[in-house]
């Protein structure tokens, strides 16, 4: 008999006895812990915990488990979430005209390496509608002209949020979507939108950053995946990657290496999110690998 499995994530003020009370609760409700990780941050005074467990007592329903834990969560003033480990998060991908991250995520999804559902791809260009069709994923073209008015931008973002709501999206991934989101859009997607950018920012802004880096003779290139906030490219960092380069490599080679790093770093961040391994800690994150 297969028992249902859950992932419990917790954050609260650090105090004695949290692990004991959580593990005791699970034992009392017929649950078996499969793996567990915890971290106490001395700076923020917060405690973080992720528990993967199976529910082996058939008399304990999902509703009862959640209702009973809500009581403990209230007593310890916890921010907590209980996820069905078998459920596949619903992810919406957004892209403009550069497709390496999109292509990589779609391949991982199709091959089963990324356990998600992808009910929508959104773009302000039409470059990748055929790619979306090859995966049988609805493609939403929401154009936004260069120099568009604020009203036009907000109207386009309202349509994006309609797609998010209609498809019950858990995570929005900016897979090289080259539009700055408004503060209201960032607020609406707080904690459930991930962006990828090269790690040269803010040193090399604007077009062709790898060409700028080549002109400066950089020795390391890299990428950063982070949560989206209204502070451009400064949201809580989830994952980073770097690669050494040298004088013999031209700007096209640097660009190719950089795109590989961006794809891998973004895929890791998305996978960790879907496995409920990322907990926010102010302007930082706690990642339970």
mmCIF file of C-alpha atoms in Angstrom:
data_model
loop_
_atom_site.group_PDB
_atom_site.id
_atom_site.type_symbol
_atom_site.label_atom_id
_atom_site.label_comp_id
_atom_site.label_asym_id
_atom_site.label_seq_id
_atom_site.Cartn_x
_atom_site.Cartn_y
_atom_site.Cartn_z
ATOM 1 C CA UNK A 1 0.000 0.000 0.000
ATOM 2 C CA UNK A 2 1.302 3.430 -0.945
ATOM 3 C CA UNK A 3 0.950 6.046 1.765
ATOM 4 C CA UNK A 4 0.354 9.709 0.876
ATOM 5 C CA UNK A 5 3.422 11.895 1.300
ATOM 6 C CA UNK A 6 3.641 15.533 2.339
ATOM 7 C CA UNK A 7 6.208 18.301 2.602
ATOM 8 C CA UNK A 8 5.855 20.638 5.580
ATOM 9 C CA UNK A 9 7.726 23.949 5.623
ATOM 10 C CA UNK A 10 7.956 26.145 8.703
ATOM 11 C CA UNK A 11 9.428 29.485 9.705
ATOM 12 C CA UNK A 12 8.993 31.167 13.082
ATOM 13 C CA UNK A 13 10.912 32.826 15.874
ATOM 14 C CA UNK A 14 13.624 30.472 17.115
ATOM 15 C CA UNK A 15 12.813 28.865 20.450
ATOM 16 C CA UNK A 16 13.475 25.637 22.298
ATOM 17 C CA UNK A 17 11.459 22.548 21.481
ATOM 18 C CA UNK A 18 10.265 23.248 17.928
ATOM 19 C CA UNK A 19 11.727 20.072 16.402
ATOM 20 C CA UNK A 20 10.454 18.022 19.329
ATOM 21 C CA UNK A 21 6.920 19.397 19.045
ATOM 22 C CA UNK A 22 6.749 19.020 15.266
ATOM 23 C CA UNK A 23 8.131 15.477 15.265
ATOM 24 C CA UNK A 24 5.881 14.597 18.195
ATOM 25 C CA UNK A 25 2.847 15.940 16.337
ATOM 26 C CA UNK A 26 3.682 13.837 13.293
ATOM 27 C CA UNK A 27 4.227 10.702 15.386
ATOM 28 C CA UNK A 28 0.941 11.242 17.222
ATOM 29 C CA UNK A 29 -0.862 11.513 13.868
ATOM 30 C CA UNK A 30 0.572 8.294 12.461
ATOM 31 C CA UNK A 31 3.175 9.934 10.235
ATOM 32 C CA UNK A 32 6.672 8.712 9.424
ATOM 33 C CA UNK A 33 9.431 11.238 8.711
ATOM 34 C CA UNK A 34 11.307 10.457 5.479
ATOM 35 C CA UNK A 35 13.767 13.334 5.682
ATOM 36 C CA UNK A 36 14.056 16.527 7.669
ATOM 37 C CA UNK A 37 16.244 19.633 7.687
ATOM 38 C CA UNK A 38 16.300 22.702 9.911
ATOM 39 C CA UNK A 39 18.257 25.910 10.378
ATOM 40 C CA UNK A 40 18.324 28.580 13.053
ATOM 41 C CA UNK A 41 19.514 31.992 11.869
ATOM 42 C CA UNK A 42 21.375 33.797 14.662
ATOM 43 C CA UNK A 43 21.037 37.115 12.837
ATOM 44 C CA UNK A 44 17.300 37.171 12.115
ATOM 45 C CA UNK A 45 16.447 35.011 15.186
ATOM 46 C CA UNK A 46 14.249 32.884 12.926
ATOM 47 C CA UNK A 47 13.985 29.107 12.719
ATOM 48 C CA UNK A 48 13.350 27.274 9.449
ATOM 49 C CA UNK A 49 12.344 23.654 8.902
ATOM 50 C CA UNK A 50 11.393 21.364 6.021
ATOM 51 C CA UNK A 51 9.970 17.924 6.734
ATOM 52 C CA UNK A 52 9.130 15.274 4.131
ATOM 53 C CA UNK A 53 6.873 12.629 5.676
ATOM 54 C CA UNK A 54 4.337 9.949 4.875
ATOM 55 C CA UNK A 55 0.918 9.659 6.497
ATOM 56 C CA UNK A 56 0.502 5.992 7.431
ATOM 57 C CA UNK A 57 -2.640 6.107 9.613
ATOM 58 C CA UNK A 58 -5.599 5.847 7.241
ATOM 59 C CA UNK A 59 -7.937 7.180 9.919
ATOM 60 C CA UNK A 60 -6.171 10.580 9.810
ATOM 61 C CA UNK A 61 -7.583 12.522 6.883
ATOM 62 C CA UNK A 62 -5.840 15.289 5.002
ATOM 63 C CA UNK A 63 -8.320 17.796 6.425
ATOM 64 C CA UNK A 64 -7.728 16.626 9.997
ATOM 65 C CA UNK A 65 -3.957 16.750 9.568
ATOM 66 C CA UNK A 66 -4.093 20.351 8.355
ATOM 67 C CA UNK A 67 -6.618 21.471 10.943
ATOM 68 C CA UNK A 68 -4.704 19.928 13.826
ATOM 69 C CA UNK A 69 -1.376 21.349 12.698
ATOM 70 C CA UNK A 70 -2.965 24.788 12.402
ATOM 71 C CA UNK A 71 -3.452 24.660 16.159
ATOM 72 C CA UNK A 72 0.241 23.957 16.790
ATOM 73 C CA UNK A 73 1.222 26.528 14.177
ATOM 74 C CA UNK A 74 -0.888 29.118 15.942
ATOM 75 C CA UNK A 75 0.610 28.352 19.336
ATOM 76 C CA UNK A 76 4.156 28.866 18.000
ATOM 77 C CA UNK A 77 3.174 31.730 15.658
ATOM 78 C CA UNK A 78 4.473 29.820 12.646
ATOM 79 C CA UNK A 79 4.350 30.664 8.980
ATOM 80 C CA UNK A 80 3.773 27.168 7.615
ATOM 81 C CA UNK A 81 2.668 25.366 4.486
ATOM 82 C CA UNK A 82 1.721 21.724 3.987
ATOM 83 C CA UNK A 83 2.088 20.424 0.438
ATOM 84 C CA UNK A 84 1.029 17.190 -1.194
ATOM 85 C CA UNK A 85 4.393 15.785 -2.312
ATOM 86 C CA UNK A 86 2.801 14.076 -5.322
ATOM 87 C CA UNK A 87 1.193 17.255 -6.667
ATOM 88 C CA UNK A 88 2.990 18.860 -9.606
ATOM 89 C CA UNK A 89 3.237 22.659 -9.264
ATOM 90 C CA UNK A 90 1.788 24.647 -12.158
ATOM 91 C CA UNK A 91 4.409 26.840 -13.793
ATOM 92 C CA UNK A 92 3.976 29.637 -16.336
ATOM 93 C CA UNK A 93 6.999 30.539 -18.464
ATOM 94 C CA UNK A 94 7.584 34.055 -19.816
ATOM 95 C CA UNK A 95 10.075 34.848 -22.570
ATOM 96 C CA UNK A 96 10.947 37.555 -25.082
ATOM 97 C CA UNK A 97 13.352 36.882 -27.979
ATOM 98 C CA UNK A 98 16.183 34.871 -26.364
ATOM 99 C CA UNK A 99 15.134 31.259 -25.929
ATOM 100 C CA UNK A 100 17.896 29.197 -24.326
ATOM 101 C CA UNK A 101 16.334 29.147 -20.853
ATOM 102 C CA UNK A 102 12.869 28.447 -22.246
ATOM 103 C CA UNK A 103 14.151 25.611 -24.404
ATOM 104 C CA UNK A 104 16.093 24.083 -21.500
ATOM 105 C CA UNK A 105 13.130 24.186 -19.102
ATOM 106 C CA UNK A 106 10.794 22.678 -21.695
ATOM 107 C CA UNK A 107 13.233 19.826 -22.356
ATOM 108 C CA UNK A 108 13.575 19.095 -18.642
ATOM 109 C CA UNK A 109 9.791 19.181 -18.286
ATOM 110 C CA UNK A 110 9.197 16.848 -21.233
ATOM 111 C CA UNK A 111 11.885 14.383 -20.156
ATOM 112 C CA UNK A 112 10.543 14.197 -16.587
ATOM 113 C CA UNK A 113 13.553 15.877 -14.995
ATOM 114 C CA UNK A 114 11.376 18.785 -13.856
ATOM 115 C CA UNK A 115 8.168 17.508 -12.185
ATOM 116 C CA UNK A 116 5.815 20.354 -13.095
ATOM 117 C CA UNK A 117 2.820 21.178 -15.242
ATOM 118 C CA UNK A 118 3.269 24.004 -17.754
ATOM 119 C CA UNK A 119 -0.182 25.213 -18.815
ATOM 120 C CA UNK A 120 0.946 28.482 -20.432
ATOM 121 C CA UNK A 121 3.821 30.304 -22.103
ATOM 122 C CA UNK A 122 3.576 34.097 -22.340
ATOM 123 C CA UNK A 123 5.654 36.346 -24.574
ATOM 124 C CA UNK A 124 5.701 39.890 -25.860
ATOM 125 C CA UNK A 125 6.987 38.480 -29.190
ATOM 126 C CA UNK A 126 5.956 35.607 -31.483
ATOM 127 C CA UNK A 127 9.385 33.979 -31.888
ATOM 128 C CA UNK A 128 8.607 30.872 -29.852
ATOM 129 C CA UNK A 129 4.992 30.066 -30.665
ATOM 130 C CA UNK A 130 6.071 27.090 -32.793
ATOM 131 C CA UNK A 131 8.283 25.791 -29.967
ATOM 132 C CA UNK A 132 5.321 26.037 -27.588
ATOM 133 C CA UNK A 133 3.113 24.222 -30.112
ATOM 134 C CA UNK A 134 5.657 21.386 -30.384
ATOM 135 C CA UNK A 135 5.134 20.767 -26.661
ATOM 136 C CA UNK A 136 1.361 21.253 -26.979
ATOM 137 C CA UNK A 137 1.457 24.207 -24.572
ATOM 138 C CA UNK A 138 -0.837 27.239 -25.128
ATOM 139 C CA UNK A 139 1.159 30.292 -26.259
ATOM 140 C CA UNK A 140 -0.114 33.734 -25.310
ATOM 141 C CA UNK A 141 1.270 36.618 -27.372
ATOM 142 C CA UNK A 142 0.867 39.841 -25.397
ATOM 143 C CA UNK A 143 2.745 42.502 -27.382
ATOM 144 C CA UNK A 144 4.121 45.622 -25.780
ATOM 145 C CA UNK A 145 5.460 48.236 -28.161
ATOM 146 C CA UNK A 146 8.747 49.987 -27.466
ATOM 147 C CA UNK A 147 8.053 53.140 -25.491
ATOM 148 C CA UNK A 148 4.535 51.974 -24.595
ATOM 149 C CA UNK A 149 2.581 54.172 -22.214
ATOM 150 C CA UNK A 150 2.176 53.304 -18.571
ATOM 151 C CA UNK A 151 -1.500 52.536 -19.181
ATOM 152 C CA UNK A 152 -0.620 50.128 -21.995
ATOM 153 C CA UNK A 153 1.951 48.386 -19.802
ATOM 154 C CA UNK A 154 -0.497 48.008 -16.912
ATOM 155 C CA UNK A 155 -3.163 46.672 -19.275
ATOM 156 C CA UNK A 156 -0.729 44.058 -20.588
ATOM 157 C CA UNK A 157 0.229 43.069 -17.043
ATOM 158 C CA UNK A 158 -3.446 42.776 -16.102
ATOM 159 C CA UNK A 159 -3.853 40.270 -18.930
ATOM 160 C CA UNK A 160 -0.826 38.329 -17.644
ATOM 161 C CA UNK A 161 -2.372 38.136 -14.173
ATOM 162 C CA UNK A 162 -5.631 36.927 -15.697
ATOM 163 C CA UNK A 163 -3.723 34.039 -17.284
ATOM 164 C CA UNK A 164 -2.023 33.332 -13.943
ATOM 165 C CA UNK A 165 -5.377 33.176 -12.169
ATOM 166 C CA UNK A 166 -7.198 31.228 -14.885
ATOM 167 C CA UNK A 167 -4.502 28.552 -14.917
ATOM 168 C CA UNK A 168 -4.012 28.435 -11.127
ATOM 169 C CA UNK A 169 -0.306 29.157 -11.551
ATOM 170 C CA UNK A 170 1.973 28.417 -8.600
ATOM 171 C CA UNK A 171 5.165 29.864 -10.099
ATOM 172 C CA UNK A 172 5.961 32.384 -12.830
ATOM 173 C CA UNK A 173 9.392 32.005 -14.417
ATOM 174 C CA UNK A 174 10.934 34.916 -16.310
ATOM 175 C CA UNK A 175 12.999 32.834 -18.723
ATOM 176 C CA UNK A 176 14.698 35.868 -20.259
ATOM 177 C CA UNK A 177 11.542 37.972 -20.354
ATOM 178 C CA UNK A 178 12.991 41.372 -21.136
ATOM 179 C CA UNK A 179 10.381 43.655 -19.622
ATOM 180 C CA UNK A 180 10.558 45.374 -16.243
ATOM 181 C CA UNK A 181 7.547 44.437 -14.128
ATOM 182 C CA UNK A 182 5.645 47.217 -12.385
ATOM 183 C CA UNK A 183 5.652 47.431 -8.573
ATOM 184 C CA UNK A 184 2.016 46.297 -8.506
ATOM 185 C CA UNK A 185 2.851 43.273 -10.658
ATOM 186 C CA UNK A 186 5.801 42.415 -8.403
ATOM 187 C CA UNK A 187 3.543 42.650 -5.361
ATOM 188 C CA UNK A 188 0.925 40.385 -6.967
ATOM 189 C CA UNK A 189 3.588 37.738 -7.675
ATOM 190 C CA UNK A 190 5.560 38.125 -4.439
ATOM 191 C CA UNK A 191 7.373 34.921 -3.531
ATOM 192 C CA UNK A 192 6.209 33.079 -6.660
ATOM 193 C CA UNK A 193 8.130 34.663 -9.533
ATOM 194 C CA UNK A 194 11.740 33.826 -10.391
ATOM 195 C CA UNK A 195 14.063 35.732 -12.735
ATOM 196 C CA UNK A 196 17.446 34.904 -14.238
ATOM 197 C CA UNK A 197 20.174 37.374 -15.154
ATOM 198 C CA UNK A 198 23.881 37.393 -15.832
ATOM 199 C CA UNK A 199 25.957 38.136 -12.748
ATOM 200 C CA UNK A 200 27.665 41.143 -14.299
ATOM 201 C CA UNK A 201 24.845 43.392 -13.117
ATOM 202 C CA UNK A 202 25.140 46.189 -12.280
ATOM 203 C CA UNK A 203 28.602 46.419 -13.879
ATOM 204 C CA UNK A 204 27.447 45.710 -17.437
ATOM 205 C CA UNK A 205 23.968 47.023 -18.056
ATOM 206 C CA UNK A 206 22.079 47.273 -21.312
ATOM 207 C CA UNK A 207 22.607 45.419 -24.575
ATOM 208 C CA UNK A 208 25.249 42.751 -25.191
ATOM 209 C CA UNK A 209 26.609 42.420 -21.632
ATOM 210 C CA UNK A 210 28.985 39.612 -22.642
ATOM 211 C CA UNK A 211 30.534 41.864 -25.276
ATOM 212 C CA UNK A 212 31.013 44.526 -22.605
ATOM 213 C CA UNK A 213 32.567 41.912 -20.337
ATOM 214 C CA UNK A 214 34.918 40.791 -23.103
ATOM 215 C CA UNK A 215 36.049 44.376 -23.637
ATOM 216 C CA UNK A 216 36.920 44.571 -19.928
ATOM 217 C CA UNK A 217 38.795 41.256 -19.944
ATOM 218 C CA UNK A 218 36.742 39.537 -17.259
ATOM 219 C CA UNK A 219 37.992 36.213 -15.885
ATOM 220 C CA UNK A 220 34.726 34.970 -14.367
ATOM 221 C CA UNK A 221 31.238 35.005 -15.833
ATOM 222 C CA UNK A 222 28.114 33.768 -14.163
ATOM 223 C CA UNK A 223 24.379 33.937 -13.581
ATOM 224 C CA UNK A 224 21.978 34.586 -10.700
ATOM 225 C CA UNK A 225 18.435 33.306 -10.173
ATOM 226 C CA UNK A 226 16.392 35.347 -7.722
ATOM 227 C CA UNK A 227 12.867 36.152 -6.665
ATOM 228 C CA UNK A 228 11.300 39.079 -8.465
ATOM 229 C CA UNK A 229 10.813 42.289 -6.474
ATOM 230 C CA UNK A 230 10.250 45.925 -7.364
ATOM 231 C CA UNK A 231 13.993 46.489 -6.760
ATOM 232 C CA UNK A 232 15.250 45.605 -10.226
ATOM 233 C CA UNK A 233 17.415 42.442 -10.191
ATOM 234 C CA UNK A 234 17.922 42.749 -6.422
ATOM 235 C CA UNK A 235 15.403 40.229 -5.100
ATOM 236 C CA UNK A 236 16.351 37.399 -2.696
ATOM 237 C CA UNK A 237 18.984 35.221 -4.365
ATOM 238 C CA UNK A 238 18.122 31.543 -4.878
ATOM 239 C CA UNK A 239 21.069 30.158 -6.862
ATOM 240 C CA UNK A 240 24.225 31.334 -8.624
ATOM 241 C CA UNK A 241 26.802 29.774 -10.920
ATOM 242 C CA UNK A 242 30.166 30.869 -12.355
ATOM 243 C CA UNK A 243 32.643 29.719 -14.981
ATOM 244 C CA UNK A 244 36.218 30.795 -15.549
ATOM 245 C CA UNK A 245 37.056 32.368 -18.923
ATOM 246 C CA UNK A 246 40.276 33.700 -20.418
ATOM 247 C CA UNK A 247 41.783 36.016 -23.006
ATOM 248 C CA UNK A 248 41.510 33.487 -25.826
ATOM 249 C CA UNK A 249 37.705 33.497 -25.755
ATOM 250 C CA UNK A 250 35.809 35.927 -27.938
ATOM 251 C CA UNK A 251 32.521 37.595 -27.008
ATOM 252 C CA UNK A 252 30.461 34.966 -28.834
ATOM 253 C CA UNK A 253 32.136 32.213 -26.813
ATOM 254 C CA UNK A 254 31.493 34.122 -23.597
ATOM 255 C CA UNK A 255 27.859 34.528 -24.614
ATOM 256 C CA UNK A 256 27.502 30.795 -25.261
ATOM 257 C CA UNK A 257 29.097 29.887 -21.927
ATOM 258 C CA UNK A 258 26.961 32.459 -20.146
ATOM 259 C CA UNK A 259 23.763 31.096 -21.649
ATOM 260 C CA UNK A 260 24.653 27.583 -20.497
ATOM 261 C CA UNK A 261 25.186 28.856 -16.960
ATOM 262 C CA UNK A 262 21.917 30.813 -17.034
ATOM 263 C CA UNK A 263 19.997 27.708 -18.125
ATOM 264 C CA UNK A 264 21.463 25.466 -15.413
ATOM 265 C CA UNK A 265 21.095 28.030 -12.618
ATOM 266 C CA UNK A 266 17.482 28.811 -13.529
ATOM 267 C CA UNK A 267 16.580 25.120 -13.774
ATOM 268 C CA UNK A 268 17.991 24.494 -10.299
ATOM 269 C CA UNK A 269 16.039 27.396 -8.837
ATOM 270 C CA UNK A 270 12.792 26.242 -10.439
ATOM 271 C CA UNK A 271 13.297 22.645 -9.284
ATOM 272 C CA UNK A 272 14.037 23.749 -5.709
ATOM 273 C CA UNK A 273 10.898 25.893 -5.703
ATOM 274 C CA UNK A 274 8.745 23.034 -6.956
ATOM 275 C CA UNK A 275 10.198 20.759 -4.274
ATOM 276 C CA UNK A 276 9.439 23.378 -1.596
ATOM 277 C CA UNK A 277 13.100 23.743 -0.628
ATOM 278 C CA UNK A 278 13.213 27.563 -0.620
ATOM 279 C CA UNK A 279 12.171 29.610 2.414
ATOM 280 C CA UNK A 280 12.363 33.380 2.495
ATOM 281 C CA UNK A 281 14.478 34.928 5.241
ATOM 282 C CA UNK A 282 14.001 38.660 4.807
ATOM 283 C CA UNK A 283 16.136 39.733 1.828
ATOM 284 C CA UNK A 284 17.779 36.321 1.724
ATOM 285 C CA UNK A 285 16.715 32.723 1.264
ATOM 286 C CA UNK A 286 17.215 29.460 3.101
ATOM 287 C CA UNK A 287 17.698 26.543 0.674
ATOM 288 C CA UNK A 288 17.281 23.013 2.002
ATOM 289 C CA UNK A 289 19.133 20.787 -0.483
#
